[in-house]
């Protein structure tokens, strides 16, 4: 079902409601300080949709009424569905042509890590499925997943009791457009980490055209299973990810840019031919994935992979007190800076309540971050390194090491790939 959600969720960008347009316009004018309205479909995790409105707090009744109408009564006309099919086709074409392959690599690393289950299923709708999606399919999806126990109404800058009153008035007992039949096809399976290799051979020499084109690059992403955001080890993993840091070779320096992270100091500063080395941490309700994305010339793929595996092994080594404190300070700084924005606070409240039925306040999270010790980082890393790797590779893969060699390097003491000998070169 996940492969169908790309079309289903995009439709709400254009879909108005069953209400007459004049009635809708009048209500929007009633809320004089109207600022913005929109639908946000998150990239990861791919099963969260957010409908967000910013308006004057005096118009709370109007805002909740309109949100309820958008969520529960989409029209889903044939014209809108056809327009969305065209938009999805365009986005799929753009995905394969864009210079930045990170979204595609993220898709591939999840497919390799959780083969044919849960978060390893395709997030982007396959082109052959677009034509099969119609109003009936979308209503089936909405019927199964848009249920009260899977919804959270969050607000920032409003009185709690007033928000509860509006929810009861406009959402409680409301009849959705897809009927009152109960959900039948909910997938409640738990993510099963498998590890493995997903590779796509592609000519990347003409990805970026222009007077200063980006050189041909091969992109590699190596990941290992971490933990869910419900576990206590989630915070040490977040600190570890910040400690690894990294970025592109064209990143500008300055305070807060992470130029003292390991991937900058050990990789980008030492190997001029590396165009990118970045650490990512994806965490879900039942699993997690920590990975490193690297990019380099196709002729140096083997050396690039060995550099990545060495960095994974070094994660389990000595943790310098200064770099740990720097990573913790940077993580707390990012947390507090993000929460200065009300839309981000709203999103934080909604996500936490949806996932954990509660919300940790910023000072609670900062306390957990401060309490992370070097032994915590070593412990979670040692556990992570005992698992099988997930590998995603895109571009010219002539010199890509075998999956078995990458696995052997991550099981060794120094992270070196097994030596290969050739009679002919």
Coordinates of C-alpha atoms in Angstrom, one line a residue, residues 204-418:
X204 CA 26.2 9.9 -14.2
X205 CA 28.4 11.8 -16.6
X206 CA 25.7 14.1 -17.9
X207 CA 23.6 14.5 -14.8
X208 CA 24.5 18.2 -14.4
X209 CA 24.8 20.3 -17.5
X210 CA 26.0 23.9 -17.8
X211 CA 29.1 26.0 -17.9
X212 CA 30.5 24.3 -14.7
X213 CA 29.0 20.8 -14.6
X214 CA 29.4 18.5 -11.6
X215 CA 32.0 15.8 -12.5
X216 CA 30.8 12.2 -12.9
X217 CA 30.5 10.6 -9.4
X218 CA 29.7 7.3 -8.0
X219 CA 27.5 7.3 -4.8
X220 CA 27.8 4.8 -2.1
X221 CA 25.7 4.5 1.1
X222 CA 26.6 2.0 3.9
X223 CA 24.3 1.5 6.8
X224 CA 23.9 -0.6 10.0
X225 CA 20.8 -1.2 12.2
X226 CA 20.6 1.2 15.1
X227 CA 17.5 1.4 17.3
X228 CA 13.9 2.8 17.5
X229 CA 13.2 6.2 18.9
X230 CA 11.3 4.5 21.8
X231 CA 14.5 3.0 23.1
X232 CA 16.9 4.6 25.6
X233 CA 19.8 4.2 23.1
X234 CA 18.1 6.6 20.7
X235 CA 19.8 9.6 22.3
X236 CA 23.4 8.1 22.2
X237 CA 22.8 7.2 18.6
X238 CA 21.7 10.8 17.9
X239 CA 24.9 12.1 19.6
X240 CA 27.0 9.6 17.6
X241 CA 25.4 10.8 14.4
X242 CA 26.2 14.4 15.3
X243 CA 29.8 13.4 16.2
X244 CA 30.2 11.8 12.7
X245 CA 28.7 14.8 11.0
X246 CA 30.1 15.5 7.6
X247 CA 28.8 17.1 4.4
X248 CA 29.8 18.1 0.9
X249 CA 33.3 19.2 -0.1
X250 CA 31.8 22.6 -1.1
X251 CA 30.3 23.4 2.3
X252 CA 31.4 26.7 3.7
X253 CA 32.9 26.8 7.2
X254 CA 31.8 28.8 10.2
X255 CA 30.3 28.3 13.6
X256 CA 27.8 25.5 13.9
X257 CA 28.7 24.0 10.5
X258 CA 30.2 20.8 12.0
X259 CA 33.6 21.3 10.5
X260 CA 35.2 19.5 13.4
X261 CA 33.1 16.4 13.0
X262 CA 34.9 13.1 12.2
X263 CA 33.9 12.9 8.6
X264 CA 35.2 16.4 7.9
X265 CA 38.5 15.8 9.9
X266 CA 39.2 12.2 8.9
X267 CA 37.7 12.1 5.4
X268 CA 37.1 15.4 3.6
X269 CA 40.1 17.1 4.9
X270 CA 42.5 14.2 4.1
X271 CA 41.1 13.0 0.8
X272 CA 40.7 15.9 -1.7
X273 CA 39.0 13.6 -4.2
X274 CA 36.0 12.9 -1.9
X275 CA 33.1 15.0 -2.9
X276 CA 30.8 14.1 -0.1
X277 CA 30.8 12.2 3.2
X278 CA 27.7 12.6 5.4
X279 CA 26.2 10.6 8.3
X280 CA 22.5 10.1 8.5
X281 CA 20.3 8.5 11.2
X282 CA 16.8 7.3 10.4
X283 CA 14.8 6.1 13.4
X284 CA 11.3 4.6 13.5
X285 CA 9.0 3.1 16.1
X286 CA 10.4 -0.4 15.8
X287 CA 13.9 0.0 14.2
X288 CA 16.5 2.4 13.0
X289 CA 19.4 2.8 10.5
X290 CA 22.6 4.8 10.8
X291 CA 24.4 5.2 7.5
X292 CA 27.2 7.1 5.8
X293 CA 26.8 8.5 2.2
X294 CA 30.0 9.1 0.2
X295 CA 30.6 10.3 -3.3
X296 CA 33.8 10.1 -5.4
X297 CA 35.2 9.5 -8.9
X298 CA 34.2 6.0 -10.2
X299 CA 38.0 5.1 -10.4
X300 CA 38.3 5.5 -6.6
X301 CA 35.2 3.6 -5.5
X302 CA 37.1 0.8 -3.8
X303 CA 39.2 3.2 -1.8
X304 CA 36.1 5.3 -0.9
X305 CA 34.3 2.2 0.4
X306 CA 37.3 1.3 2.6
X307 CA 37.4 4.8 4.0
X308 CA 33.7 4.4 5.0
X309 CA 34.2 1.0 6.6
X310 CA 37.2 2.3 8.6
X311 CA 35.1 5.1 10.0
X312 CA 32.5 2.6 11.1
X313 CA 35.2 0.6 12.9
X314 CA 36.6 3.8 14.5
X315 CA 33.2 4.6 16.0
X316 CA 33.7 1.7 18.4
X317 CA 37.1 3.0 19.5
X318 CA 38.1 5.7 21.9
X319 CA 35.7 8.6 22.2
X320 CA 37.5 11.9 22.9
X321 CA 35.9 13.9 25.7
X322 CA 36.2 17.2 23.8
X323 CA 34.6 15.9 20.6
X324 CA 31.8 14.3 22.6
X325 CA 31.0 17.5 24.4
X326 CA 31.1 19.4 21.1
X327 CA 28.7 16.9 19.5
X328 CA 26.3 17.1 22.5
X329 CA 26.4 20.9 22.5
X330 CA 25.8 21.1 18.7
X331 CA 22.9 18.7 19.0
X332 CA 21.3 20.7 21.9
X333 CA 21.9 23.9 19.9
X334 CA 20.1 22.5 16.8
X335 CA 17.2 21.3 18.9
X336 CA 16.7 24.6 20.6
X337 CA 17.2 26.6 17.4
X338 CA 14.6 24.5 15.6
X339 CA 12.1 24.9 18.4
X340 CA 12.2 28.7 18.1
X341 CA 9.8 28.4 15.2
X342 CA 6.1 27.8 16.0
X343 CA 5.5 25.6 13.0
X344 CA 8.3 23.4 14.1
X345 CA 6.9 23.3 17.7
X346 CA 3.5 22.3 16.3
X347 CA 5.1 19.5 14.2
X348 CA 7.2 18.3 17.2
X349 CA 4.1 18.1 19.4
X350 CA 2.1 16.3 16.8
X351 CA 4.8 13.7 16.0
X352 CA 5.7 12.9 19.6
X353 CA 2.1 12.5 20.6
X354 CA 1.3 10.4 17.6
X355 CA 4.3 8.1 18.2
X356 CA 4.5 8.0 22.0
X357 CA 1.2 9.4 23.3
X358 CA 3.2 12.0 25.2
X359 CA 5.7 14.8 24.6
X360 CA 9.2 15.3 26.1
X361 CA 9.9 18.9 26.7
X362 CA 13.1 20.5 25.3
X363 CA 14.8 20.7 28.8
X364 CA 14.1 17.0 29.3
X365 CA 15.7 16.1 26.0
X366 CA 18.7 18.4 26.8
X367 CA 19.2 16.6 30.1
X368 CA 19.2 13.2 28.3
X369 CA 21.8 14.5 25.8
X370 CA 24.0 15.9 28.6
X371 CA 23.9 12.5 30.3
X372 CA 25.5 10.6 27.3
X373 CA 28.9 9.3 28.3
X374 CA 31.8 7.9 26.1
X375 CA 30.9 4.4 27.2
X376 CA 27.3 4.8 26.0
X377 CA 28.6 5.7 22.5
X378 CA 31.0 2.7 22.5
X379 CA 28.3 0.4 23.7
X380 CA 25.7 1.3 21.0
X381 CA 28.4 1.2 18.4
X382 CA 29.6 -2.2 19.4
X383 CA 26.1 -3.6 19.2
X384 CA 25.5 -2.0 15.8
X385 CA 28.8 -3.4 14.3
X386 CA 27.7 -6.9 15.1
X387 CA 24.9 -6.7 12.5
X388 CA 25.0 -7.2 8.7
X389 CA 25.5 -4.1 6.6
X390 CA 23.1 -2.5 4.2
X391 CA 24.7 -1.1 1.0
X392 CA 23.3 1.1 -1.7
X393 CA 25.4 2.0 -4.8
X394 CA 24.5 4.3 -7.7
X395 CA 26.6 5.2 -10.8
X396 CA 29.6 3.5 -12.4
X397 CA 30.1 0.4 -10.2
X398 CA 32.9 -1.3 -12.1
X399 CA 35.3 -1.2 -9.1
X400 CA 32.6 -1.7 -6.4
X401 CA 33.8 -4.3 -3.8
X402 CA 31.6 -7.3 -3.3
X403 CA 29.0 -7.3 -0.5
X404 CA 30.9 -10.1 1.2
X405 CA 34.1 -8.0 1.2
X406 CA 32.3 -5.0 2.7
X407 CA 30.8 -7.3 5.4
X408 CA 34.3 -8.7 6.1
X409 CA 35.8 -5.2 6.4
X410 CA 33.1 -4.2 8.9
X411 CA 33.9 -7.4 10.9
X412 CA 37.7 -6.8 11.0
X413 CA 39.7 -4.8 13.5
X414 CA 40.8 -2.0 11.1
X415 CA 38.0 -1.9 8.6
X416 CA 40.2 -2.8 5.6
X417 CA 38.8 -4.6 2.6
X418 CA 40.3 -8.0 1.8

